[in-house]
PDB file of C-alpha atoms in Angstrom:
ATOM      1  CA  MET I 936      15.021   5.183 -38.156  1.00  0.00           C
ATOM      2  CA  VAL I 937      18.634   5.935 -39.325  1.00  0.00           C
ATOM      3  CA  ALA I 938      19.761   7.288 -42.733  1.00  0.00           C
ATOM      4  CA  GLU I 939      23.492   8.143 -42.904  1.00  0.00           C
ATOM      5  CA  ASP I 940      24.138  10.698 -40.151  1.00  0.00           C
ATOM      6  CA  ILE I 941      20.344  11.544 -39.364  1.00  0.00           C
ATOM      7  CA  ILE I 942      18.519   9.707 -36.659  1.00  0.00           C
ATOM      8  CA  VAL I 943      14.915  10.116 -36.637  1.00  0.00           C
ATOM      9  CA  LEU I 944      13.072   9.212 -33.262  1.00  0.00           C
ATOM     10  CA  PHE I 945       9.603   8.419 -32.818  1.00  0.00           C
ATOM     11  CA  GLN I 946       7.843  10.749 -30.642  1.00  0.00           C
ATOM     12  CA  SER I 947       7.178   8.134 -27.747  1.00  0.00           C
ATOM     13  CA  LEU I 948      10.883   7.087 -27.875  1.00  0.00           C
ATOM     14  CA  ARG I 949      11.901  10.797 -27.877  1.00  0.00           C
ATOM     15  CA  ARG I 950       9.678  11.380 -24.617  1.00  0.00           C
ATOM     16  CA  ALA I 951      11.266   8.265 -23.040  1.00  0.00           C
ATOM     17  CA  LEU I 952      14.706   9.515 -23.809  1.00  0.00           C
ATOM     18  CA  LEU I 953      14.198  12.963 -22.564  1.00  0.00           C
ATOM     19  CA  ALA I 954      12.468  11.782 -19.283  1.00  0.00           C
ATOM     20  CA  THR I 955      15.494   9.406 -18.690  1.00  0.00           C
ATOM     21  CA  ALA I 956      17.899  12.238 -19.307  1.00  0.00           C
ATOM     22  CA  HIS I 957      16.080  14.396 -16.874  1.00  0.00           C
ATOM     23  CA  LEU I 958      16.132  11.689 -14.236  1.00  0.00           C
ATOM     24  CA  LEU I 959      19.877  11.064 -14.690  1.00  0.00           C
ATOM     25  CA  GLU I 960      20.530  14.701 -14.522  1.00  0.00           C
ATOM     26  CA  ASP I 961      18.740  14.789 -11.361  1.00  0.00           C
ATOM     27  CA  GLY I 962      20.896  12.279  -9.891  1.00  0.00           C
ATOM     28  CA  GLY I 963      18.576   9.316 -10.430  1.00  0.00           C
ATOM     29  CA  SER I 964      19.380   5.929 -11.978  1.00  0.00           C
ATOM     30  CA  ILE I 965      17.841   3.639 -14.485  1.00  0.00           C
ATOM     31  CA  ALA I 966      17.756   0.040 -15.163  1.00  0.00           C
ATOM     32  CA  ILE I 967      17.136  -1.616 -18.400  1.00  0.00           C
ATOM     33  CA  VAL I 968      15.587  -5.075 -17.984  1.00  0.00           C
ATOM     34  CA  LYS I 969      13.985  -7.453 -20.678  1.00  0.00           C
ATOM     35  CA  GLU I 970      10.442  -7.622 -19.980  1.00  0.00           C
ATOM     36  CA  LEU I 971      10.430 -11.554 -19.976  1.00  0.00           C
ATOM     37  CA  ALA I 972      13.287 -11.721 -17.723  1.00  0.00           C
ATOM     38  CA  THR I 973      12.650 -13.046 -14.147  1.00  0.00           C
ATOM     39  CA  VAL I 974      13.517 -11.373 -10.923  1.00  0.00           C
ATOM     40  CA  SER I 975      13.651 -12.573  -7.368  1.00  0.00           C
ATOM     41  CA  PRO I 976      11.054 -11.107  -4.833  1.00  0.00           C
ATOM     42  CA  GLY I 977      13.995  -8.843  -3.379  1.00  0.00           C
ATOM     43  CA  GLN I 978      14.948  -7.769  -6.880  1.00  0.00           C
ATOM     44  CA  ALA I 979      11.215  -7.017  -7.665  1.00  0.00           C
ATOM     45  CA  ALA I 980      11.129  -4.734  -4.442  1.00  0.00           C
ATOM     46  CA  LYS I 981      13.974  -2.906  -5.478  1.00  0.00           C
ATOM     47  CA  LEU I 982      12.674  -2.464  -9.127  1.00  0.00           C
ATOM     48  CA  ILE I 983       9.655  -0.677  -8.133  1.00  0.00           C
ATOM     49  CA  GLY I 984      10.896   0.851  -4.660  1.00  0.00           C
ATOM     50  CA  VAL I 985       8.979  -1.147  -2.116  1.00  0.00           C
ATOM     51  CA  SER I 986      10.170  -3.407   0.742  1.00  0.00           C
ATOM     52  CA  ARG I 987      10.723  -7.180   0.105  1.00  0.00           C
ATOM     53  CA  GLN I 988       7.911  -7.802   2.787  1.00  0.00           C
ATOM     54  CA  TYR I 989       5.421  -5.899   0.701  1.00  0.00           C
ATOM     55  CA  ILE I 990       6.347  -8.058  -2.283  1.00  0.00           C
ATOM     56  CA  ASP I 991       5.924 -11.119  -0.197  1.00  0.00           C
ATOM     57  CA  ARG I 992       2.450  -9.961   1.112  1.00  0.00           C
ATOM     58  CA  LEU I 993       1.460  -9.362  -2.637  1.00  0.00           C
ATOM     59  CA  LEU I 994       2.535 -12.892  -3.596  1.00  0.00           C
ATOM     60  CA  SER I 995       0.726 -14.497  -0.551  1.00  0.00           C
ATOM     61  CA  LYS I 996      -2.479 -12.584  -1.485  1.00  0.00           C
ATOM     62  CA  GLY I 997      -2.219 -13.695  -5.087  1.00  0.00           C
ATOM     63  CA  VAL I 998      -1.740 -10.094  -6.402  1.00  0.00           C
ATOM     64  CA  LEU I 999       1.490 -10.967  -7.956  1.00  0.00           C
ATOM     65  CA  THR I1000       2.336 -14.406  -9.152  1.00  0.00           C
ATOM     66  CA  SER I1001       5.845 -16.343  -9.116  1.00  0.00           C
ATOM     67  CA  SER I1002       7.128 -19.682  -9.881  1.00  0.00           C
ATOM     68  CA  ARG I1003       9.684 -21.887  -8.133  1.00  0.00           C
ATOM     69  CA  ILE I1004      13.022 -22.337  -9.676  1.00  0.00           C
ATOM     70  CA  PRO I1005      13.363 -25.870 -10.530  1.00  0.00           C
ATOM     71  CA  GLY I1006      15.291 -27.895  -7.779  1.00  0.00           C
ATOM     72  CA  SER I1007      15.064 -24.936  -5.482  1.00  0.00           C
ATOM     73  CA  SER I1008      12.815 -23.136  -2.901  1.00  0.00           C
ATOM     74  CA  TYR I1009      13.562 -19.849  -4.555  1.00  0.00           C
ATOM     75  CA  ARG I1010      10.814 -17.926  -6.403  1.00  0.00           C
ATOM     76  CA  GLN I1011      11.112 -15.878  -9.495  1.00  0.00           C
ATOM     77  CA  ILE I1012       8.850 -13.260 -10.765  1.00  0.00           C
ATOM     78  CA  LEU I1013       8.366 -12.028 -14.440  1.00  0.00           C
ATOM     79  CA  VAL I1014       9.600  -8.556 -14.735  1.00  0.00           C
ATOM     80  CA  LYS I1015       6.335  -8.038 -17.066  1.00  0.00           C
ATOM     81  CA  ASP I1016       4.228  -8.775 -14.018  1.00  0.00           C
ATOM     82  CA  VAL I1017       5.994  -6.388 -11.856  1.00  0.00           C
ATOM     83  CA  LEU I1018       5.685  -3.645 -14.253  1.00  0.00           C
ATOM     84  CA  ALA I1019       1.933  -4.438 -15.007  1.00  0.00           C
ATOM     85  CA  LEU I1020       1.294  -4.260 -11.124  1.00  0.00           C
ATOM     86  CA  VAL I1021       2.856  -0.643 -11.236  1.00  0.00           C
ATOM     87  CA  SER I1022       1.145   0.495 -14.398  1.00  0.00           C
ATOM     88  CA  SER I1023      -2.275  -1.027 -13.036  1.00  0.00           C
ATOM     89  CA  GLY I1024      -2.337   1.403 -10.140  1.00  0.00           C
ATOM     90  CA  GLN I1025      -2.316  -1.265  -7.567  1.00  0.00           C
ATOM     91  CA  ILE I1026       0.794   0.503  -6.007  1.00  0.00           C
ATOM     92  CA  GLY I1027       0.475   4.152  -5.225  1.00  0.00           C
ATOM     93  CA  ASN I1028      -1.927   6.700  -3.638  1.00  0.00           C
ATOM     94  CA  LYS I1029      -5.017   5.676  -5.792  1.00  0.00           C
ATOM     95  CA  ALA I1030      -4.508   2.150  -4.751  1.00  0.00           C
ATOM     96  CA  ILE I1031      -4.334   3.047  -1.143  1.00  0.00           C
ATOM     97  CA  GLN I1032      -7.477   5.169  -1.325  1.00  0.00           C
ATOM     98  CA  ASP I1033      -9.146   2.165  -2.831  1.00  0.00           C
ATOM     99  CA  ILE I1034      -7.747  -0.171  -0.164  1.00  0.00           C
ATOM    100  CA  VAL I1035      -8.893   2.256   2.787  1.00  0.00           C
ATOM    101  CA  LEU I1036     -12.282   2.238   1.249  1.00  0.00           C
ATOM    102  CA  ASP I1037     -12.339  -1.620   1.009  1.00  0.00           C
ATOM    103  CA  ALA I1038     -11.077  -1.709   4.560  1.00  0.00           C
ATOM    104  CA  VAL I1039     -13.907   0.369   5.700  1.00  0.00           C
ATOM    105  CA  ASN I1040     -16.393  -1.775   3.842  1.00  0.00           C
ATOM    106  CA  LEU I1041     -15.055  -4.771   5.519  1.00  0.00           C
ATOM    107  CA  ILE I1042     -14.917  -3.043   8.982  1.00  0.00           C
ATOM    108  CA  THR I1043     -18.430  -1.984   8.568  1.00  0.00           C
ATOM    109  CA  ASN I1044     -19.529  -5.518   7.803  1.00  0.00           C
ATOM    110  CA  VAL I1045     -18.195  -7.120  10.802  1.00  0.00           C
ATOM    111  CA  CYS I1046     -18.861  -4.406  13.450  1.00  0.00           C
ATOM    112  CA  ASN I1047     -20.914  -1.049  13.499  1.00  0.00           C
ATOM    113  CA  PRO I1048     -18.268   1.444  14.064  1.00  0.00           C
ATOM    114  CA  ARG I1049     -19.281   4.959  15.175  1.00  0.00           C
ATOM    115  CA  THR I1050     -16.120   6.427  13.593  1.00  0.00           C
ATOM    116  CA  VAL I1051     -12.875   5.209  11.597  1.00  0.00           C
ATOM    117  CA  PHE I1052      -9.931   7.456  11.547  1.00  0.00           C
ATOM    118  CA  LEU I1053      -7.063   7.012   9.123  1.00  0.00           C
ATOM    119  CA  PHE I1054      -3.821   8.104  10.844  1.00  0.00           C
ATOM    120  CA  GLY I1055      -0.087   7.369  10.483  1.00  0.00           C
ATOM    121  CA  SER I1056       2.040   7.946   7.492  1.00  0.00           C
ATOM    122  CA  PHE I1057      -0.851   8.071   5.014  1.00  0.00           C
ATOM    123  CA  ALA I1058      -2.770  10.674   7.200  1.00  0.00           C
ATOM    124  CA  ARG I1059       0.511  12.661   7.450  1.00  0.00           C
ATOM    125  CA  GLY I1060       1.398  12.483   3.815  1.00  0.00           C
ATOM    126  CA  ASP I1061       4.792  10.803   4.284  1.00  0.00           C
ATOM    127  CA  GLU I1062       3.903   7.264   3.332  1.00  0.00           C
ATOM    128  CA  ARG I1063       6.043   4.978   1.213  1.00  0.00           C
ATOM    129  CA  ASN I1064       4.778   2.494  -1.291  1.00  0.00           C
ATOM    130  CA  ASP I1065       5.180  -0.227   1.310  1.00  0.00           C
ATOM    131  CA  SER I1066       3.660   1.583   4.284  1.00  0.00           C
ATOM    132  CA  ASP I1067       0.905  -0.043   6.064  1.00  0.00           C
ATOM    133  CA  ILE I1068      -2.452   1.546   6.675  1.00  0.00           C
ATOM    134  CA  ASP I1069      -3.384   2.484  10.296  1.00  0.00           C
ATOM    135  CA  LEU I1070      -6.913   2.871  11.317  1.00  0.00           C
ATOM    136  CA  LEU I1071      -8.442   3.887  14.636  1.00  0.00           C
ATOM    137  CA  ILE I1072     -11.850   2.472  14.945  1.00  0.00           C
ATOM    138  CA  ILE I1073     -14.382   3.869  17.537  1.00  0.00           C
ATOM    139  CA  VAL I1074     -17.066   1.489  18.758  1.00  0.00           C
ATOM    140  CA  ASP I1075     -20.097   1.825  21.070  1.00  0.00           C
ATOM    141  CA  ASP I1076     -19.440   1.494  24.762  1.00  0.00           C
ATOM    142  CA  ASP I1077     -21.477  -1.787  24.927  1.00  0.00           C
ATOM    143  CA  THR I1078     -19.189  -3.386  22.067  1.00  0.00           C
ATOM    144  CA  ASP I1079     -16.542  -5.565  23.293  1.00  0.00           C
ATOM    145  CA  SER I1080     -13.309  -3.912  21.779  1.00  0.00           C
ATOM    146  CA  GLU I1081     -11.349  -6.909  21.751  1.00  0.00           C
ATOM    147  CA  ILE I1082     -13.822  -9.185  20.102  1.00  0.00           C
ATOM    148  CA  ALA I1083     -14.347  -6.424  17.587  1.00  0.00           C
ATOM    149  CA  GLU I1084     -10.704  -5.978  17.026  1.00  0.00           C
ATOM    150  CA  ARG I1085     -10.151  -9.692  16.288  1.00  0.00           C
ATOM    151  CA  ALA I1086     -13.017  -9.717  13.934  1.00  0.00           C
ATOM    152  CA  VAL I1087     -11.812  -6.592  12.116  1.00  0.00           C
ATOM    153  CA  LEU I1088      -8.231  -8.051  11.844  1.00  0.00           C
ATOM    154  CA  ARG I1089      -9.657 -11.265  10.277  1.00  0.00           C
ATOM    155  CA  ALA I1090     -11.664  -9.250   7.706  1.00  0.00           C
ATOM    156  CA  VAL I1091      -8.954  -6.868   6.722  1.00  0.00           C
ATOM    157  CA  SER I1092      -6.238  -9.666   6.390  1.00  0.00           C
ATOM    158  CA  LYS I1093      -7.795 -10.387   2.977  1.00  0.00           C
ATOM    159  CA  LEU I1094      -6.416  -6.931   1.677  1.00  0.00           C
ATOM    160  CA  ALA I1095      -3.029  -6.779  -0.489  1.00  0.00           C
ATOM    161  CA  THR I1096      -1.720  -3.987   1.861  1.00  0.00           C
ATOM    162  CA  GLU I1097      -1.142  -4.536   5.577  1.00  0.00           C
ATOM    163  CA  VAL I1098      -3.787  -2.819   7.645  1.00  0.00           C
ATOM    164  CA  ASP I1099      -3.191  -2.244  11.353  1.00  0.00           C
ATOM    165  CA  VAL I1100      -6.257  -1.474  13.493  1.00  0.00           C
ATOM    166  CA  VAL I1101      -7.013  -0.253  16.903  1.00  0.00           C
ATOM    167  CA  VAL I1102     -10.456  -0.635  18.251  1.00  0.00           C
ATOM    168  CA  THR I1103     -11.590   1.402  21.180  1.00  0.00           C
ATOM    169  CA  SER I1104     -14.715   2.453  22.827  1.00  0.00           C
ATOM    170  CA  GLN I1105     -15.966   6.057  22.657  1.00  0.00           C
ATOM    171  CA  SER I1106     -15.684   6.471  26.472  1.00  0.00           C
ATOM    172  CA  ARG I1107     -11.915   5.151  26.385  1.00  0.00           C
ATOM    173  CA  LEU I1108     -11.265   7.622  23.519  1.00  0.00           C
ATOM    174  CA  ASP I1109     -12.850  10.440  25.594  1.00  0.00           C
ATOM    175  CA  ILE I1110     -10.313   9.628  28.480  1.00  0.00           C
ATOM    176  CA  ASP I1111      -7.206   9.139  26.192  1.00  0.00           C
ATOM    177  CA  ARG I1112      -7.634  11.967  23.872  1.00  0.00           C
ATOM    178  CA  ASP I1113      -6.069  14.625  26.022  1.00  0.00           C
ATOM    179  CA  SER I1114      -3.552  12.220  27.687  1.00  0.00           C
ATOM    180  CA  PRO I1115       0.127  12.665  26.169  1.00  0.00           C
ATOM    181  CA  GLY I1116       1.458   9.791  24.604  1.00  0.00           C
ATOM    182  CA  THR I1117      -1.449   7.898  23.813  1.00  0.00           C
ATOM    183  CA  LEU I1118      -2.332   6.385  20.458  1.00  0.00           C
ATOM    184  CA  ALA I1119      -5.838   8.060  20.703  1.00  0.00           C
ATOM    185  CA  ARG I1120      -4.322  11.420  21.099  1.00  0.00           C
ATOM    186  CA  ARG I1121      -1.946  10.806  18.158  1.00  0.00           C
ATOM    187  CA  ALA I1122      -4.556   9.404  15.923  1.00  0.00           C
ATOM    188  CA  LEU I1123      -7.019  12.261  16.558  1.00  0.00           C
ATOM    189  CA  ARG I1124      -4.320  14.977  16.055  1.00  0.00           C
ATOM    190  CA  GLU I1125      -2.750  13.654  12.749  1.00  0.00           C
ATOM    191  CA  GLY I1126      -5.605  11.502  11.579  1.00  0.00           C
ATOM    192  CA  ARG I1127      -8.709  12.150   9.332  1.00  0.00           C
ATOM    193  CA  ILE I1128     -12.105  10.726   9.647  1.00  0.00           C
ATOM    194  CA  VAL I1129     -12.668   8.000   6.693  1.00  0.00           C
ATOM    195  CA  HIS I1130     -16.128   6.834   8.049  1.00  0.00           C
ATOM    196  CA  THR I1131     -18.729   8.051  10.331  1.00  0.00           C
ATOM    197  CA  ARG I1132     -21.922   5.996  11.107  1.00  0.00           C
ATOM    198  CA  ALA I1133     -25.104   7.499   9.691  1.00  0.00           C
ATOM    199  CA  ALA I1134     -27.359   8.792  12.509  1.00  0.00           C
TER     200      ALA I1134
END
């Protein structure tokens, strides 16, 4: 609201402007984009700070929608859909926790793991929005690890975030846990248990 030389700001606008000023003061940058504007997948990735591959994965899973530019193979995404995705919590730590739980549920439906470890960037706490989820799955010695891994990969392929899995037997884990350079040793050192089979 403007009256001569006096400008009165609504509280929400005041907060937004102050947050913007602090961001700019800290060396950040802002972009002002119309909500109904469209962006390419690459531009959408830059807008929310993820990789282009992550946006492509969200598009292929139907989490984010796009349309084809007429007469072209290029896709366009509504900015409002990209912003809705961010505000819905489907990107960020809460979303990842939900995806880890979903992954564990899918895994326990296709094999009966003894233990599932989360390792990699999410376990270390240095993940980015487009980081994949790394899981080490321990199965019984009488379970064929390769068959179990294929089944698990098929199951978790339904998730919006890429999930990398390694399936190993308990006896193989016992051998590798103290061997330098093995994935098992790394996963056990930096990882955390996200599932243990009930006794």
